[in-house]
CSV table of C-alpha atoms in Angstrom, one decimal:
chain,number,residue,atom,x,y,z
L,1,UNK,CA,0.0,0.0,0.0
L,2,UNK,CA,1.4,3.5,-1.1
L,3,UNK,CA,1.0,6.5,1.1
L,4,UNK,CA,1.2,10.1,-0.2
L,5,UNK,CA,2.4,12.9,1.9
L,6,UNK,CA,-0.5,15.2,2.8
L,7,UNK,CA,-0.2,18.8,1.5
L,8,UNK,CA,-2.4,21.5,2.9
L,9,UNK,CA,-4.6,23.1,0.3
L,10,UNK,CA,-2.9,25.8,-1.8
L,11,UNK,CA,0.3,25.5,0.4
L,12,UNK,CA,2.5,24.8,-2.4
L,13,UNK,CA,1.1,27.4,-4.4
L,14,UNK,CA,1.4,29.9,-1.7
L,15,UNK,CA,5.1,29.1,-1.1
L,16,UNK,CA,5.8,29.9,-4.8
L,17,UNK,CA,4.4,33.3,-4.5
L,18,UNK,CA,6.3,36.5,-3.4
L,19,UNK,CA,5.5,40.2,-2.5
L,20,UNK,CA,2.3,41.6,-3.8
L,21,UNK,CA,1.4,38.3,-5.4
L,22,UNK,CA,1.3,36.5,-1.9
L,23,UNK,CA,-0.6,39.4,-0.2
L,24,UNK,CA,-3.3,39.3,-3.2
L,25,UNK,CA,-3.5,35.5,-2.8
L,26,UNK,CA,-4.1,35.6,1.1
L,27,UNK,CA,-6.6,38.5,0.5
L,28,UNK,CA,-8.5,36.6,-2.2
L,29,UNK,CA,-8.9,33.5,-0.1
L,30,UNK,CA,-9.2,34.9,3.3
L,31,UNK,CA,-10.8,38.2,3.0
L,32,UNK,CA,-13.9,37.4,5.0
L,33,UNK,CA,-12.0,36.2,8.2
L,34,UNK,CA,-9.7,39.0,7.8
L,35,UNK,CA,-12.5,41.7,7.7
L,36,UNK,CA,-14.3,39.9,10.7
L,37,UNK,CA,-11.1,40.0,12.7
L,38,UNK,CA,-10.4,43.6,12.0
L,39,UNK,CA,-14.0,44.5,12.9
L,40,UNK,CA,-13.5,42.7,16.2
L,41,UNK,CA,-10.3,44.3,17.0
L,42,UNK,CA,-11.8,47.7,16.2
L,43,UNK,CA,-14.8,47.1,18.6
L,44,UNK,CA,-12.6,45.9,21.4
L,45,UNK,CA,-10.2,48.9,20.8
L,46,UNK,CA,-13.1,51.3,20.7
L,47,UNK,CA,-14.6,49.9,24.0
L,48,UNK,CA,-11.2,49.9,25.8
L,49,UNK,CA,-10.7,53.5,24.8
L,50,UNK,CA,-14.1,54.7,25.9
L,51,UNK,CA,-13.5,52.9,29.2
L,52,UNK,CA,-10.2,54.5,29.9
L,53,UNK,CA,-10.9,57.9,28.5
L,54,UNK,CA,-14.3,58.3,30.2
L,55,UNK,CA,-14.3,61.1,32.7
L,56,UNK,CA,-16.2,61.0,36.1
L,57,UNK,CA,-18.9,63.7,36.1
L,58,UNK,CA,-18.8,65.5,39.5
L,59,UNK,CA,-21.7,67.7,39.1
L,60,UNK,CA,-24.4,68.6,36.6
L,61,UNK,CA,-25.2,72.3,36.6
L,62,UNK,CA,-27.8,74.3,34.5
L,63,UNK,CA,-28.1,78.0,33.6
L,64,UNK,CA,-31.7,78.9,33.3
L,65,UNK,CA,-32.6,82.4,32.0
L,66,UNK,CA,-29.1,83.3,32.9
L,67,UNK,CA,-26.4,84.0,30.2
L,68,UNK,CA,-22.7,83.5,30.9
L,69,UNK,CA,-19.9,84.7,28.8
L,70,UNK,CA,-16.8,82.7,27.9
L,71,UNK,CA,-14.8,83.8,31.0
L,72,UNK,CA,-17.6,83.1,33.4
L,73,UNK,CA,-18.5,79.8,31.7
L,74,UNK,CA,-14.8,78.7,32.3
L,75,UNK,CA,-15.0,79.8,36.0
L,76,UNK,CA,-18.2,78.0,36.5
L,77,UNK,CA,-16.7,74.9,35.0
L,78,UNK,CA,-12.9,74.4,35.0
L,79,UNK,CA,-12.6,76.9,37.9
L,80,UNK,CA,-14.5,74.6,40.1
L,81,UNK,CA,-12.2,71.6,39.2
L,82,UNK,CA,-9.2,73.8,40.2
L,83,UNK,CA,-11.0,74.8,43.5
L,84,UNK,CA,-11.3,70.9,44.1
L,85,UNK,CA,-7.8,70.2,43.0
L,86,UNK,CA,-9.4,67.7,40.6
L,87,UNK,CA,-7.8,66.4,37.3
L,88,UNK,CA,-9.5,67.8,34.3
L,89,UNK,CA,-8.4,64.8,32.3
L,90,UNK,CA,-10.3,62.4,34.8
L,91,UNK,CA,-13.1,64.5,36.0
L,92,UNK,CA,-15.6,67.1,34.7
L,93,UNK,CA,-18.5,69.3,35.4
L,94,UNK,CA,-21.5,69.2,33.0
L,95,UNK,CA,-22.8,72.7,32.3
L,96,UNK,CA,-26.2,72.9,30.6
L,97,UNK,CA,-26.4,76.5,29.0
L,98,UNK,CA,-29.2,78.1,27.0
L,99,UNK,CA,-32.2,76.9,29.1
L,100,UNK,CA,-35.1,79.3,29.1
L,101,UNK,CA,-38.4,79.3,31.0
L,102,UNK,CA,-41.1,82.0,30.8
L,103,UNK,CA,-44.9,82.1,31.3
L,104,UNK,CA,-45.2,85.2,29.2
L,105,UNK,CA,-46.6,84.4,25.7
L,106,UNK,CA,-45.4,87.8,24.4
L,107,UNK,CA,-41.8,87.2,25.3
L,108,UNK,CA,-39.6,86.9,22.2
L,109,UNK,CA,-37.9,83.8,23.5
L,110,UNK,CA,-41.2,82.0,24.5
L,111,UNK,CA,-40.7,79.5,21.7
L,112,UNK,CA,-37.7,78.0,23.4
L,113,UNK,CA,-39.6,77.3,26.7
L,114,UNK,CA,-41.1,74.0,25.7
L,115,UNK,CA,-37.7,72.4,24.6
L,116,UNK,CA,-36.2,73.8,27.8
L,117,UNK,CA,-38.9,72.2,29.9
L,118,UNK,CA,-38.4,68.8,28.2
L,119,UNK,CA,-34.7,69.0,28.7
L,120,UNK,CA,-35.1,70.0,32.4
L,121,UNK,CA,-37.6,67.3,33.2
L,122,UNK,CA,-35.6,64.6,31.4
L,123,UNK,CA,-32.4,65.6,33.2
L,124,UNK,CA,-34.1,65.6,36.7
L,125,UNK,CA,-35.7,62.3,36.0
L,126,UNK,CA,-32.4,60.9,35.0
L,127,UNK,CA,-30.7,62.4,38.0
L,128,UNK,CA,-28.4,64.4,35.8
L,129,UNK,CA,-29.2,67.9,37.1
L,130,UNK,CA,-27.9,68.8,40.6
L,131,UNK,CA,-27.5,72.7,40.6
L,132,UNK,CA,-29.4,75.4,38.9
L,133,UNK,CA,-28.4,79.0,38.4
L,134,UNK,CA,-31.4,81.0,37.5
L,135,UNK,CA,-33.2,84.3,37.5
L,136,UNK,CA,-36.3,85.1,39.7
L,137,UNK,CA,-38.9,83.8,37.1
L,138,UNK,CA,-37.2,80.5,36.8
L,139,UNK,CA,-36.6,80.4,40.6
L,140,UNK,CA,-40.2,80.7,41.2
L,141,UNK,CA,-41.0,78.0,38.5
L,142,UNK,CA,-38.7,75.5,39.9
L,143,UNK,CA,-39.9,76.2,43.5
L,144,UNK,CA,-43.6,75.9,42.6
L,145,UNK,CA,-42.9,72.5,40.9
L,146,UNK,CA,-41.3,71.1,43.9
L,147,UNK,CA,-38.0,70.5,42.2
L,148,UNK,CA,-35.9,72.2,44.8
L,149,UNK,CA,-34.6,70.9,48.2
L,150,UNK,CA,-34.5,72.7,51.6
L,151,UNK,CA,-31.1,74.4,50.9
L,152,UNK,CA,-30.8,75.5,54.6
L,153,UNK,CA,-31.0,71.9,55.8
L,154,UNK,CA,-28.5,70.8,53.0
L,155,UNK,CA,-26.0,73.4,54.2
L,156,UNK,CA,-26.5,72.6,57.8
L,157,UNK,CA,-25.7,68.8,57.1
L,158,UNK,CA,-22.9,69.2,54.6
L,159,UNK,CA,-21.2,72.4,55.8
L,160,UNK,CA,-22.3,73.0,59.4
L,161,UNK,CA,-19.2,75.3,60.0
L,162,UNK,CA,-20.3,77.7,57.3
L,163,UNK,CA,-24.0,77.5,57.7
L,164,UNK,CA,-24.2,80.9,59.4
L,165,UNK,CA,-22.1,82.5,56.8
L,166,UNK,CA,-24.6,81.7,54.1
L,167,UNK,CA,-27.8,82.4,56.2
L,168,UNK,CA,-28.1,86.1,55.0
L,169,UNK,CA,-28.4,84.8,51.4
L,170,UNK,CA,-31.1,82.2,52.1
L,171,UNK,CA,-34.2,82.8,50.0
L,172,UNK,CA,-37.5,81.3,50.9
L,173,UNK,CA,-40.0,80.4,48.1
L,174,UNK,CA,-43.4,78.5,47.7
L,175,UNK,CA,-44.0,75.0,46.6
L,176,UNK,CA,-47.5,74.1,45.5
L,177,UNK,CA,-48.3,70.8,47.0
L,178,UNK,CA,-51.7,70.4,45.3
L,179,UNK,CA,-54.2,72.8,43.6
L,180,UNK,CA,-57.6,72.6,41.8
L,181,UNK,CA,-56.3,73.5,38.3
L,182,UNK,CA,-57.9,70.5,36.7
L,183,UNK,CA,-61.3,71.3,38.4
L,184,UNK,CA,-61.2,74.7,37.1
L,185,UNK,CA,-61.0,73.5,33.6
L,186,UNK,CA,-64.1,71.6,34.0
L,187,UNK,CA,-65.9,74.3,36.0
L,188,UNK,CA,-65.1,77.9,35.2
L,189,UNK,CA,-67.1,79.3,38.2
L,190,UNK,CA,-64.5,77.9,40.6
L,191,UNK,CA,-61.7,80.1,42.1
L,192,UNK,CA,-58.2,79.0,42.3
L,193,UNK,CA,-57.2,77.2,45.5
L,194,UNK,CA,-54.0,75.5,46.4
L,195,UNK,CA,-52.1,73.9,49.3
L,196,UNK,CA,-48.7,75.3,49.7
L,197,UNK,CA,-45.6,75.2,51.7
L,198,UNK,CA,-42.7,77.7,52.2
L,199,UNK,CA,-39.1,77.1,53.0
L,200,UNK,CA,-35.7,78.3,52.0
L,201,UNK,CA,-35.2,76.8,48.4
L,202,UNK,CA,-32.5,79.1,47.2
L,203,UNK,CA,-29.4,81.2,47.7
L,204,UNK,CA,-29.0,84.7,46.4
L,205,UNK,CA,-25.8,84.6,44.5
L,206,UNK,CA,-25.4,88.1,43.0
L,207,UNK,CA,-24.4,89.7,46.3
L,208,UNK,CA,-21.1,87.9,46.9
L,209,UNK,CA,-18.4,85.8,45.2
L,210,UNK,CA,-18.1,84.8,41.6
L,211,UNK,CA,-21.6,85.9,40.4
L,212,UNK,CA,-21.2,89.3,42.0
L,213,UNK,CA,-17.9,89.9,40.2
L,214,UNK,CA,-19.6,88.9,37.0
L,215,UNK,CA,-21.7,92.0,37.4
L,216,UNK,CA,-25.2,90.8,36.5
L,217,UNK,CA,-28.0,93.5,36.5
L,218,UNK,CA,-30.5,91.3,37.9
L,219,UNK,CA,-30.5,89.0,40.9
L,220,UNK,CA,-29.2,85.4,40.3
L,221,UNK,CA,-30.3,82.5,42.5
L,222,UNK,CA,-29.0,79.0,43.1
L,223,UNK,CA,-31.1,76.1,43.8
L,224,UNK,CA,-30.3,72.4,44.4
L,225,UNK,CA,-32.5,69.7,42.9
L,226,UNK,CA,-34.1,67.6,45.6
L,227,UNK,CA,-33.4,64.2,44.1
L,228,UNK,CA,-29.8,64.9,43.4
L,229,UNK,CA,-27.4,62.0,44.4
L,230,UNK,CA,-24.6,64.6,44.6
L,231,UNK,CA,-25.6,66.7,47.5
L,232,UNK,CA,-22.2,66.9,49.0
L,233,UNK,CA,-20.6,68.1,45.8
L,234,UNK,CA,-23.4,70.6,45.3
L,235,UNK,CA,-22.4,72.0,48.7
L,236,UNK,CA,-18.8,72.1,47.6
L,237,UNK,CA,-20.0,74.1,44.5
L,238,UNK,CA,-21.8,76.6,46.6
L,239,UNK,CA,-18.7,77.1,48.7
L,240,UNK,CA,-16.7,77.8,45.4
L,241,UNK,CA,-19.3,80.2,44.1
L,242,UNK,CA,-19.2,82.2,47.3
L,243,UNK,CA,-15.5,82.1,47.8
L,244,UNK,CA,-13.7,85.6,47.2
L,245,UNK,CA,-10.8,85.6,44.9
């Protein structure tokens, strides 16, 4: 019985090829597994890059009815990281700008209100809005909707040694716990009635620190969203905003 030596398919042919011919031969016969392998390597590399380059978000902040220039934006963002001594390559502060709220239908920017409301509500539901800097109209809207925490209690718990320093800037507002708005829509003869509660929901920012130095004509208020999981960091942000340079 005669035995023949086994030769892998195309093996002899491949050994006789050189240079571009060998590359073309490999590509013609193995292009599919090569492409699959390259895609797999790309996915693994992209995933690893995203994992190691992802920054830790320390705080989510929103500017509502407040416009900040480039310098102030840098101070509200990167300046806070410097204050903490945090690394900009590993940490960040998310700053939502351009949010606008108004109940005045004649306001020229009224058309932006709906989109801003959707953005604000979605961010609160996703726990991606912690601190809000706003004018009086927005402060009233956030307060009435019940979005803001008792900021006096927050500061007593997080910064008891500095609570007295912030007391002159505490601002009380009203939350609507329940009202008869829906009943009024069905019966126009009814008068508006509401159950409300008042407590310190904000801090007046425009009398001291960073916001005062920015020179806003109108008052600017700060509120902390009551479902924020970053209350301690919000207190640090308050301390930064009130610090004197």
